[in-house]
mmCIF file with all atom_site columns, N, CA and C in Angstrom:
data_model
loop_
_atom_site.group_PDB
_atom_site.id
_atom_site.type_symbol
_atom_site.label_atom_id
_atom_site.label_alt_id
_atom_site.label_comp_id
_atom_site.label_asym_id
_atom_site.label_entity_id
_atom_site.label_seq_id
_atom_site.pdbx_PDB_ins_code
_atom_site.Cartn_x
_atom_site.Cartn_y
_atom_site.Cartn_z
_atom_site.occupancy
_atom_site.B_iso_or_equiv
_atom_site.pdbx_formal_charge
_atom_site.auth_seq_id
_atom_site.auth_comp_id
_atom_site.auth_asym_id
_atom_site.auth_atom_id
_atom_site.pdbx_PDB_model_num
ATOM 1   N N  . UNK A 1 1  ? -93.238 85.907 126.452 1.00 0.00 ? 1  UNK A N  1
ATOM 2   C CA . UNK A 1 1  ? -92.022 85.226 126.498 1.00 0.00 ? 1  UNK A CA 1
ATOM 3   C C  . UNK A 1 1  ? -91.213 85.078 125.228 1.00 0.00 ? 1  UNK A C  1
ATOM 4   N N  . UNK A 1 2  ? -91.798 85.631 124.148 1.00 0.00 ? 2  UNK A N  1
ATOM 5   C CA . UNK A 1 2  ? -91.078 85.502 122.903 1.00 0.00 ? 2  UNK A CA 1
ATOM 6   C C  . UNK A 1 2  ? -89.789 86.231 123.029 1.00 0.00 ? 2  UNK A C  1
ATOM 7   N N  . UNK A 1 3  ? -89.746 87.352 123.582 1.00 0.00 ? 3  UNK A N  1
ATOM 8   C CA . UNK A 1 3  ? -88.305 88.021 123.793 1.00 0.00 ? 3  UNK A CA 1
ATOM 9   C C  . UNK A 1 3  ? -87.324 87.272 124.407 1.00 0.00 ? 3  UNK A C  1
ATOM 10  N N  . UNK A 1 4  ? -87.618 86.429 125.487 1.00 0.00 ? 4  UNK A N  1
ATOM 11  C CA . UNK A 1 4  ? -86.844 85.722 126.263 1.00 0.00 ? 4  UNK A CA 1
ATOM 12  C C  . UNK A 1 4  ? -86.377 84.629 125.353 1.00 0.00 ? 4  UNK A C  1
ATOM 13  N N  . UNK A 1 5  ? -87.251 84.065 124.686 1.00 0.00 ? 5  UNK A N  1
ATOM 14  C CA . UNK A 1 5  ? -86.954 82.845 123.571 1.00 0.00 ? 5  UNK A CA 1
ATOM 15  C C  . UNK A 1 5  ? -85.979 83.450 122.577 1.00 0.00 ? 5  UNK A C  1
ATOM 16  N N  . UNK A 1 6  ? -86.167 84.480 122.170 1.00 0.00 ? 6  UNK A N  1
ATOM 17  C CA . UNK A 1 6  ? -85.282 85.236 121.146 1.00 0.00 ? 6  UNK A CA 1
ATOM 18  C C  . UNK A 1 6  ? -83.774 85.488 121.647 1.00 0.00 ? 6  UNK A C  1
ATOM 19  N N  . UNK A 1 7  ? -83.808 85.759 123.062 1.00 0.00 ? 7  UNK A N  1
ATOM 20  C CA . UNK A 1 7  ? -82.567 85.994 123.725 1.00 0.00 ? 7  UNK A CA 1
ATOM 21  C C  . UNK A 1 7  ? -81.805 84.695 123.731 1.00 0.00 ? 7  UNK A C  1
ATOM 22  N N  . UNK A 1 8  ? -82.555 83.559 124.077 1.00 0.00 ? 8  UNK A N  1
ATOM 23  C CA . UNK A 1 8  ? -81.969 82.252 124.174 1.00 0.00 ? 8  UNK A CA 1
ATOM 24  C C  . UNK A 1 8  ? -81.446 81.903 122.738 1.00 0.00 ? 8  UNK A C  1
ATOM 25  N N  . UNK A 1 9  ? -82.259 82.128 121.653 1.00 0.00 ? 9  UNK A N  1
ATOM 26  C CA . UNK A 1 9  ? -81.722 81.665 120.367 1.00 0.00 ? 9  UNK A CA 1
ATOM 27  C C  . UNK A 1 9  ? -80.548 82.476 119.934 1.00 0.00 ? 9  UNK A C  1
ATOM 28  N N  . UNK A 1 10 ? -80.417 83.750 120.393 1.00 0.00 ? 10 UNK A N  1
ATOM 29  C CA . UNK A 1 10 ? -79.441 84.500 120.053 1.00 0.00 ? 10 UNK A CA 1
ATOM 30  C C  . UNK A 1 10 ? -78.007 84.116 120.734 1.00 0.00 ? 10 UNK A C  1
ATOM 31  N N  . UNK A 1 11 ? -78.192 83.522 121.956 1.00 0.00 ? 11 UNK A N  1
ATOM 32  C CA . UNK A 1 11 ? -77.066 83.272 122.591 1.00 0.00 ? 11 UNK A CA 1
ATOM 33  C C  . UNK A 1 11 ? -76.639 81.789 122.771 1.00 0.00 ? 11 UNK A C  1
ATOM 34  N N  . UNK A 1 12 ? -77.749 80.923 122.458 1.00 0.00 ? 12 UNK A N  1
ATOM 35  C CA . UNK A 1 12 ? -77.178 79.497 122.426 1.00 0.00 ? 12 UNK A CA 1
ATOM 36  C C  . UNK A 1 12 ? -77.590 78.786 121.056 1.00 0.00 ? 12 UNK A C  1
ATOM 37  N N  . UNK A 1 13 ? -78.450 79.570 120.143 1.00 0.00 ? 13 UNK A N  1
ATOM 38  C CA . UNK A 1 13 ? -78.565 78.836 118.976 1.00 0.00 ? 13 UNK A CA 1
ATOM 39  C C  . UNK A 1 13 ? -80.005 78.476 118.839 1.00 0.00 ? 13 UNK A C  1
ATOM 40  N N  . UNK A 1 14 ? -80.589 77.987 119.969 1.00 0.00 ? 14 UNK A N  1
ATOM 41  C CA . UNK A 1 14 ? -81.955 77.552 120.026 1.00 0.00 ? 14 UNK A CA 1
ATOM 42  C C  . UNK A 1 14 ? -82.183 76.838 121.508 1.00 0.00 ? 14 UNK A C  1
ATOM 43  N N  . UNK A 1 15 ? -83.624 76.660 121.626 1.00 0.00 ? 15 UNK A N  1
ATOM 44  C CA . UNK A 1 15 ? -83.956 76.268 122.887 1.00 0.00 ? 15 UNK A CA 1
ATOM 45  C C  . UNK A 1 15 ? -83.221 74.952 123.236 1.00 0.00 ? 15 UNK A C  1
ATOM 46  N N  . UNK A 1 16 ? -83.341 74.071 122.348 1.00 0.00 ? 16 UNK A N  1
ATOM 47  C CA . UNK A 1 16 ? -82.660 72.564 122.449 1.00 0.00 ? 16 UNK A CA 1
ATOM 48  C C  . UNK A 1 16 ? -81.283 72.655 122.818 1.00 0.00 ? 16 UNK A C  1
ATOM 49  N N  . UNK A 1 17 ? -80.553 73.596 122.138 1.00 0.00 ? 17 UNK A N  1
ATOM 50  C CA . UNK A 1 17 ? -79.131 73.877 122.433 1.00 0.00 ? 17 UNK A CA 1
ATOM 51  C C  . UNK A 1 17 ? -78.917 74.285 123.942 1.00 0.00 ? 17 UNK A C  1
ATOM 52  N N  . UNK A 1 18 ? -79.955 75.232 124.296 1.00 0.00 ? 18 UNK A N  1
ATOM 53  C CA . UNK A 1 18 ? -79.714 75.742 125.854 1.00 0.00 ? 18 UNK A CA 1
ATOM 54  C C  . UNK A 1 18 ? -80.052 74.609 126.678 1.00 0.00 ? 18 UNK A C  1
ATOM 55  N N  . UNK A 1 19 ? -81.160 73.832 126.388 1.00 0.00 ? 19 UNK A N  1
ATOM 56  C CA . UNK A 1 19 ? -81.268 72.731 127.260 1.00 0.00 ? 19 UNK A CA 1
ATOM 57  C C  . UNK A 1 19 ? -80.268 71.753 127.352 1.00 0.00 ? 19 UNK A C  1
ATOM 58  N N  . UNK A 1 20 ? -79.637 71.405 126.200 1.00 0.00 ? 20 UNK A N  1
ATOM 59  C CA . UNK A 1 20 ? -78.405 70.533 126.199 1.00 0.00 ? 20 UNK A CA 1
ATOM 60  C C  . UNK A 1 20 ? -77.189 71.071 127.201 1.00 0.00 ? 20 UNK A C  1
ATOM 61  N N  . UNK A 1 21 ? -76.999 72.377 126.751 1.00 0.00 ? 21 UNK A N  1
ATOM 62  C CA . UNK A 1 21 ? -76.007 73.029 127.712 1.00 0.00 ? 21 UNK A CA 1
ATOM 63  C C  . UNK A 1 21 ? -76.249 72.903 129.132 1.00 0.00 ? 21 UNK A C  1
ATOM 64  N N  . UNK A 1 22 ? -77.532 72.946 129.484 1.00 0.00 ? 22 UNK A N  1
ATOM 65  C CA . UNK A 1 22 ? -77.995 73.077 131.030 1.00 0.00 ? 22 UNK A CA 1
ATOM 66  C C  . UNK A 1 22 ? -78.018 71.627 131.444 1.00 0.00 ? 22 UNK A C  1
ATOM 67  N N  . UNK A 1 23 ? -78.181 70.719 130.556 1.00 0.00 ? 23 UNK A N  1
ATOM 68  C CA . UNK A 1 23 ? -78.332 69.458 130.900 1.00 0.00 ? 23 UNK A CA 1
ATOM 69  C C  . UNK A 1 23 ? -79.792 69.154 131.507 1.00 0.00 ? 23 UNK A C  1
ATOM 70  N N  . UNK A 1 24 ? -80.667 69.703 130.745 1.00 0.00 ? 24 UNK A N  1
ATOM 71  C CA . UNK A 1 24 ? -82.134 69.561 131.191 1.00 0.00 ? 24 UNK A CA 1
ATOM 72  C C  . UNK A 1 24 ? -82.970 69.200 129.944 1.00 0.00 ? 24 UNK A C  1
ATOM 73  N N  . UNK A 1 25 ? -84.256 68.681 130.234 1.00 0.00 ? 25 UNK A N  1
ATOM 74  C CA . UNK A 1 25 ? -85.062 68.430 129.188 1.00 0.00 ? 25 UNK A CA 1
ATOM 75  C C  . UNK A 1 25 ? -85.816 69.662 128.626 1.00 0.00 ? 25 UNK A C  1
ATOM 76  N N  . UNK A 1 26 ? -86.611 69.713 127.737 1.00 0.00 ? 26 UNK A N  1
ATOM 77  C CA . UNK A 1 26 ? -87.367 70.886 127.253 1.00 0.00 ? 26 UNK A CA 1
ATOM 78  C C  . UNK A 1 26 ? -88.549 70.985 128.270 1.00 0.00 ? 26 UNK A C  1
ATOM 79  N N  . UNK A 1 27 ? -88.991 70.008 128.764 1.00 0.00 ? 27 UNK A N  1
ATOM 80  C CA . UNK A 1 27 ? -90.137 70.107 129.771 1.00 0.00 ? 27 UNK A CA 1
ATOM 81  C C  . UNK A 1 27 ? -89.551 70.619 131.026 1.00 0.00 ? 27 UNK A C  1
ATOM 82  N N  . UNK A 1 28 ? -88.520 70.413 131.527 1.00 0.00 ? 28 UNK A N  1
ATOM 83  C CA . UNK A 1 28 ? -87.828 71.040 132.667 1.00 0.00 ? 28 UNK A CA 1
ATOM 84  C C  . UNK A 1 28 ? -87.533 72.547 132.444 1.00 0.00 ? 28 UNK A C  1
ATOM 85  N N  . UNK A 1 29 ? -86.992 72.800 131.162 1.00 0.00 ? 29 UNK A N  1
ATOM 86  C CA . UNK A 1 29 ? -86.673 74.088 130.741 1.00 0.00 ? 29 UNK A CA 1
ATOM 87  C C  . UNK A 1 29 ? -87.962 74.927 130.880 1.00 0.00 ? 29 UNK A C  1
ATOM 88  N N  . UNK A 1 30 ? -89.160 74.508 130.407 1.00 0.00 ? 30 UNK A N  1
ATOM 89  C CA . UNK A 1 30 ? -90.399 75.341 130.526 1.00 0.00 ? 30 UNK A CA 1
ATOM 90  C C  . UNK A 1 30 ? -90.950 75.450 131.771 1.00 0.00 ? 30 UNK A C  1
ATOM 91  N N  . UNK A 1 31 ? -90.854 74.301 132.641 1.00 0.00 ? 31 UNK A N  1
ATOM 92  C CA . UNK A 1 31 ? -91.061 74.415 134.051 1.00 0.00 ? 31 UNK A CA 1
ATOM 93  C C  . UNK A 1 31 ? -90.354 75.398 134.788 1.00 0.00 ? 31 UNK A C  1
ATOM 94  N N  . UNK A 1 32 ? -89.148 75.594 134.647 1.00 0.00 ? 32 UNK A N  1
ATOM 95  C CA . UNK A 1 32 ? -88.072 76.449 135.194 1.00 0.00 ? 32 UNK A CA 1
ATOM 96  C C  . UNK A 1 32 ? -88.396 77.957 134.799 1.00 0.00 ? 32 UNK A C  1
ATOM 97  N N  . UNK A 1 33 ? -88.651 77.787 133.486 1.00 0.00 ? 33 UNK A N  1
ATOM 98  C CA . UNK A 1 33 ? -89.055 79.384 132.853 1.00 0.00 ? 33 UNK A CA 1
ATOM 99  C C  . UNK A 1 33 ? -90.339 79.843 133.672 1.00 0.00 ? 33 UNK A C  1
ATOM 100 N N  . UNK A 1 34 ? -91.234 79.134 133.710 1.00 0.00 ? 34 UNK A N  1
ATOM 101 C CA . UNK A 1 34 ? -92.510 79.464 134.405 1.00 0.00 ? 34 UNK A CA 1
ATOM 102 C C  . UNK A 1 34 ? -92.331 79.944 135.850 1.00 0.00 ? 34 UNK A C  1
ATOM 103 N N  . UNK A 1 35 ? -91.499 79.254 136.530 1.00 0.00 ? 35 UNK A N  1
ATOM 104 C CA . UNK A 1 35 ? -91.178 79.512 137.832 1.00 0.00 ? 35 UNK A CA 1
ATOM 105 C C  . UNK A 1 35 ? -90.289 80.863 137.942 1.00 0.00 ? 35 UNK A C  1
ATOM 106 N N  . UNK A 1 36 ? -89.452 80.949 136.988 1.00 0.00 ? 36 UNK A N  1
ATOM 107 C CA . UNK A 1 36 ? -88.453 82.201 137.024 1.00 0.00 ? 36 UNK A CA 1
ATOM 108 C C  . UNK A 1 36 ? -87.470 82.233 138.178 1.00 0.00 ? 36 UNK A C  1
ATOM 109 N N  . UNK A 1 37 ? -87.218 80.962 138.557 1.00 0.00 ? 37 UNK A N  1
ATOM 110 C CA . UNK A 1 37 ? -86.262 80.826 139.686 1.00 0.00 ? 37 UNK A CA 1
ATOM 111 C C  . UNK A 1 37 ? -84.822 81.493 139.449 1.00 0.00 ? 37 UNK A C  1
ATOM 112 N N  . UNK A 1 38 ? -84.337 82.208 140.208 1.00 0.00 ? 38 UNK A N  1
ATOM 113 C CA . UNK A 1 38 ? -83.084 82.735 140.347 1.00 0.00 ? 38 UNK A CA 1
ATOM 114 C C  . UNK A 1 38 ? -81.985 81.831 139.759 1.00 0.00 ? 38 UNK A C  1
ATOM 115 N N  . UNK A 1 39 ? -81.994 80.652 140.169 1.00 0.00 ? 39 UNK A N  1
ATOM 116 C CA . UNK A 1 39 ? -81.000 79.519 140.142 1.00 0.00 ? 39 UNK A CA 1
ATOM 117 C C  . UNK A 1 39 ? -81.082 79.183 138.610 1.00 0.00 ? 39 UNK A C  1
ATOM 118 N N  . UNK A 1 40 ? -82.334 79.079 138.011 1.00 0.00 ? 40 UNK A N  1
ATOM 119 C CA . UNK A 1 40 ? -82.436 78.931 136.726 1.00 0.00 ? 40 UNK A CA 1
ATOM 120 C C  . UNK A 1 40 ? -81.872 79.969 135.527 1.00 0.00 ? 40 UNK A C  1
ATOM 121 N N  . UNK A 1 41 ? -82.264 81.174 135.947 1.00 0.00 ? 41 UNK A N  1
ATOM 122 C CA . UNK A 1 41 ? -81.766 82.294 135.346 1.00 0.00 ? 41 UNK A CA 1
ATOM 123 C C  . UNK A 1 41 ? -80.264 82.568 135.469 1.00 0.00 ? 41 UNK A C  1
ATOM 124 N N  . UNK A 1 42 ? -79.787 82.320 136.323 1.00 0.00 ? 42 UNK A N  1
ATOM 125 C CA . UNK A 1 42 ? -78.179 82.246 136.706 1.00 0.00 ? 42 UNK A CA 1
ATOM 126 C C  . UNK A 1 42 ? -77.592 81.235 135.894 1.00 0.00 ? 42 UNK A C  1
ATOM 127 N N  . UNK A 1 43 ? -78.172 80.153 135.794 1.00 0.00 ? 43 UNK A N  1
ATOM 128 C CA . UNK A 1 43 ? -77.449 78.964 135.159 1.00 0.00 ? 43 UNK A CA 1
ATOM 129 C C  . UNK A 1 43 ? -77.547 79.263 133.484 1.00 0.00 ? 43 UNK A C  1
ATOM 130 N N  . UNK A 1 44 ? -78.709 79.912 133.259 1.00 0.00 ? 44 UNK A N  1
ATOM 131 C CA . UNK A 1 44 ? -78.786 80.413 131.757 1.00 0.00 ? 44 UNK A CA 1
ATOM 132 C C  . UNK A 1 44 ? -77.620 81.350 131.414 1.00 0.00 ? 44 UNK A C  1
ATOM 133 N N  . UNK A 1 45 ? -77.544 82.409 132.455 1.00 0.00 ? 45 UNK A N  1
ATOM 134 C CA . UNK A 1 45 ? -76.504 83.409 132.071 1.00 0.00 ? 45 UNK A CA 1
ATOM 135 C C  . UNK A 1 45 ? -75.092 82.912 132.166 1.00 0.00 ? 45 UNK A C  1
ATOM 136 N N  . UNK A 1 46 ? -74.802 81.842 133.004 1.00 0.00 ? 46 UNK A N  1
ATOM 137 C CA . UNK A 1 46 ? -73.592 81.532 133.206 1.00 0.00 ? 46 UNK A CA 1
ATOM 138 C C  . UNK A 1 46 ? -73.146 80.619 131.873 1.00 0.00 ? 46 UNK A C  1
ATOM 139 N N  . UNK A 1 47 ? -73.948 80.202 131.009 1.00 0.00 ? 47 UNK A N  1
ATOM 140 C CA . UNK A 1 47 ? -73.544 79.526 129.828 1.00 0.00 ? 47 UNK A CA 1
ATOM 141 C C  . UNK A 1 47 ? -73.575 80.382 128.679 1.00 0.00 ? 47 UNK A C  1
ATOM 142 N N  . UNK A 1 48 ? -73.756 81.620 128.728 1.00 0.00 ? 48 UNK A N  1
ATOM 143 C CA . UNK A 1 48 ? -73.708 82.644 127.634 1.00 0.00 ? 48 UNK A CA 1
ATOM 144 C C  . UNK A 1 48 ? -72.929 83.833 127.879 1.00 0.00 ? 48 UNK A C  1
ATOM 145 N N  . UNK A 1 49 ? -73.091 84.700 126.823 1.00 0.00 ? 49 UNK A N  1
ATOM 146 C CA . UNK A 1 49 ? -72.220 85.880 126.939 1.00 0.00 ? 49 UNK A CA 1
ATOM 147 C C  . UNK A 1 49 ? -72.824 87.060 127.834 1.00 0.00 ? 49 UNK A C  1
ATOM 148 N N  . UNK A 1 50 ? -74.103 86.787 128.067 1.00 0.00 ? 50 UNK A N  1
ATOM 149 C CA . UNK A 1 50 ? -74.762 87.908 128.962 1.00 0.00 ? 50 UNK A CA 1
ATOM 150 C C  . UNK A 1 50 ? -74.566 87.668 130.463 1.00 0.00 ? 50 UNK A C  1
ATOM 151 N N  . UNK A 1 51 ? -74.576 88.782 131.048 1.00 0.00 ? 51 UNK A N  1
ATOM 152 C CA . UNK A 1 51 ? -74.293 88.755 132.603 1.00 0.00 ? 51 UNK A CA 1
ATOM 153 C C  . UNK A 1 51 ? -75.668 88.208 133.321 1.00 0.00 ? 51 UNK A C  1
ATOM 154 N N  . UNK A 1 52 ? -75.551 87.727 134.543 1.00 0.00 ? 52 UNK A N  1
ATOM 155 C CA . UNK A 1 52 ? -76.809 87.393 135.318 1.00 0.00 ? 52 UNK A CA 1
ATOM 156 C C  . UNK A 1 52 ? -77.970 88.434 135.417 1.00 0.00 ? 52 UNK A C  1
ATOM 157 N N  . UNK A 1 53 ? -77.284 89.617 135.535 1.00 0.00 ? 53 UNK A N  1
ATOM 158 C CA . UNK A 1 53 ? -78.242 90.771 135.573 1.00 0.00 ? 53 UNK A CA 1
ATOM 159 C C  . UNK A 1 53 ? -78.979 91.119 134.284 1.00 0.00 ? 53 UNK A C  1
ATOM 160 N N  . UNK A 1 54 ? -78.255 90.831 133.195 1.00 0.00 ? 54 UNK A N  1
ATOM 161 C CA . UNK A 1 54 ? -78.823 91.012 131.840 1.00 0.00 ? 54 UNK A CA 1
ATOM 162 C C  . UNK A 1 54 ? -79.942 90.124 131.558 1.00 0.00 ? 54 UNK A C  1
ATOM 163 N N  . UNK A 1 55 ? -79.626 88.817 132.029 1.00 0.00 ? 55 UNK A N  1
ATOM 164 C CA . UNK A 1 55 ? -80.647 87.742 131.766 1.00 0.00 ? 55 UNK A CA 1
ATOM 165 C C  . UNK A 1 55 ? -81.875 87.896 132.633 1.00 0.00 ? 55 UNK A C  1
ATOM 166 N N  . UNK A 1 56 ? -81.587 88.190 133.830 1.00 0.00 ? 56 UNK A N  1
ATOM 167 C CA . UNK A 1 56 ? -82.819 88.717 134.747 1.00 0.00 ? 56 UNK A CA 1
ATOM 168 C C  . UNK A 1 56 ? -83.533 89.818 134.346 1.00 0.00 ? 56 UNK A C  1
ATOM 169 N N  . UNK A 1 57 ? -82.987 90.731 133.555 1.00 0.00 ? 57 UNK A N  1
ATOM 170 C CA . UNK A 1 57 ? -83.652 91.878 133.132 1.00 0.00 ? 57 UNK A CA 1
ATOM 171 C C  . UNK A 1 57 ? -84.493 91.533 131.912 1.00 0.00 ? 57 UNK A C  1
ATOM 172 N N  . UNK A 1 58 ? -83.893 90.628 130.995 1.00 0.00 ? 58 UNK A N  1
ATOM 173 C CA . UNK A 1 58 ? -84.651 89.971 129.946 1.00 0.00 ? 58 UNK A CA 1
ATOM 174 C C  . UNK A 1 58 ? -85.829 89.310 130.300 1.00 0.00 ? 58 UNK A C  1
ATOM 175 N N  . UNK A 1 59 ? -85.722 88.468 131.259 1.00 0.00 ? 59 UNK A N  1
ATOM 176 C CA . UNK A 1 59 ? -86.765 87.563 131.828 1.00 0.00 ? 59 UNK A CA 1
ATOM 177 C C  . UNK A 1 59 ? -88.080 88.616 132.225 1.00 0.00 ? 59 UNK A C  1
ATOM 178 N N  . UNK A 1 60 ? -87.502 89.561 133.095 1.00 0.00 ? 60 UNK A N  1
ATOM 179 C CA . UNK A 1 60 ? -88.408 90.456 133.593 1.00 0.00 ? 60 UNK A CA 1
ATOM 180 C C  . UNK A 1 60 ? -89.271 91.221 132.544 1.00 0.00 ? 60 UNK A C  1
ATOM 181 N N  . UNK A 1 61 ? -88.477 91.760 131.600 1.00 0.00 ? 61 UNK A N  1
ATOM 182 C CA . UNK A 1 61 ? -89.020 92.434 130.374 1.00 0.00 ? 61 UNK A CA 1
ATOM 183 C C  . UNK A 1 61 ? -90.002 91.545 129.874 1.00 0.00 ? 61 UNK A C  1
ATOM 184 N N  . UNK A 1 62 ? -89.596 90.327 129.352 1.00 0.00 ? 62 UNK A N  1
ATOM 185 C CA . UNK A 1 62 ? -90.461 89.475 128.603 1.00 0.00 ? 62 UNK A CA 1
ATOM 186 C C  . UNK A 1 62 ? -91.646 89.111 129.347 1.00 0.00 ? 62 UNK A C  1
ATOM 187 N N  . UNK A 1 63 ? -91.431 88.776 130.733 1.00 0.00 ? 63 UNK A N  1
ATOM 188 C CA . UNK A 1 63 ? -92.656 88.595 131.539 1.00 0.00 ? 63 UNK A CA 1
ATOM 189 C C  . UNK A 1 63 ? -93.746 89.803 131.579 1.00 0.00 ? 63 UNK A C  1
ATOM 190 N N  . UNK A 1 64 ? -93.241 90.925 131.443 1.00 0.00 ? 64 UNK A N  1
ATOM 191 C CA . UNK A 1 64 ? -94.277 92.045 131.449 1.00 0.00 ? 64 UNK A CA 1
ATOM 192 C C  . UNK A 1 64 ? -94.386 92.633 132.706 1.00 0.00 ? 64 UNK A C  1
#
């Protein structure tokens, strides 16, 4: 998942900033990331410069 975290850092400045933008805690972020829910990935995409498709691709690539 390091690649996905790198993408989050490049788009939001860090995991904490992403959590703040999404209005969730780090624990919630980690749980949502493990689940890989489309709603979570879309929320991440909606708050950054990447498209929903690009974020989903980054997630799938990082997951292996």
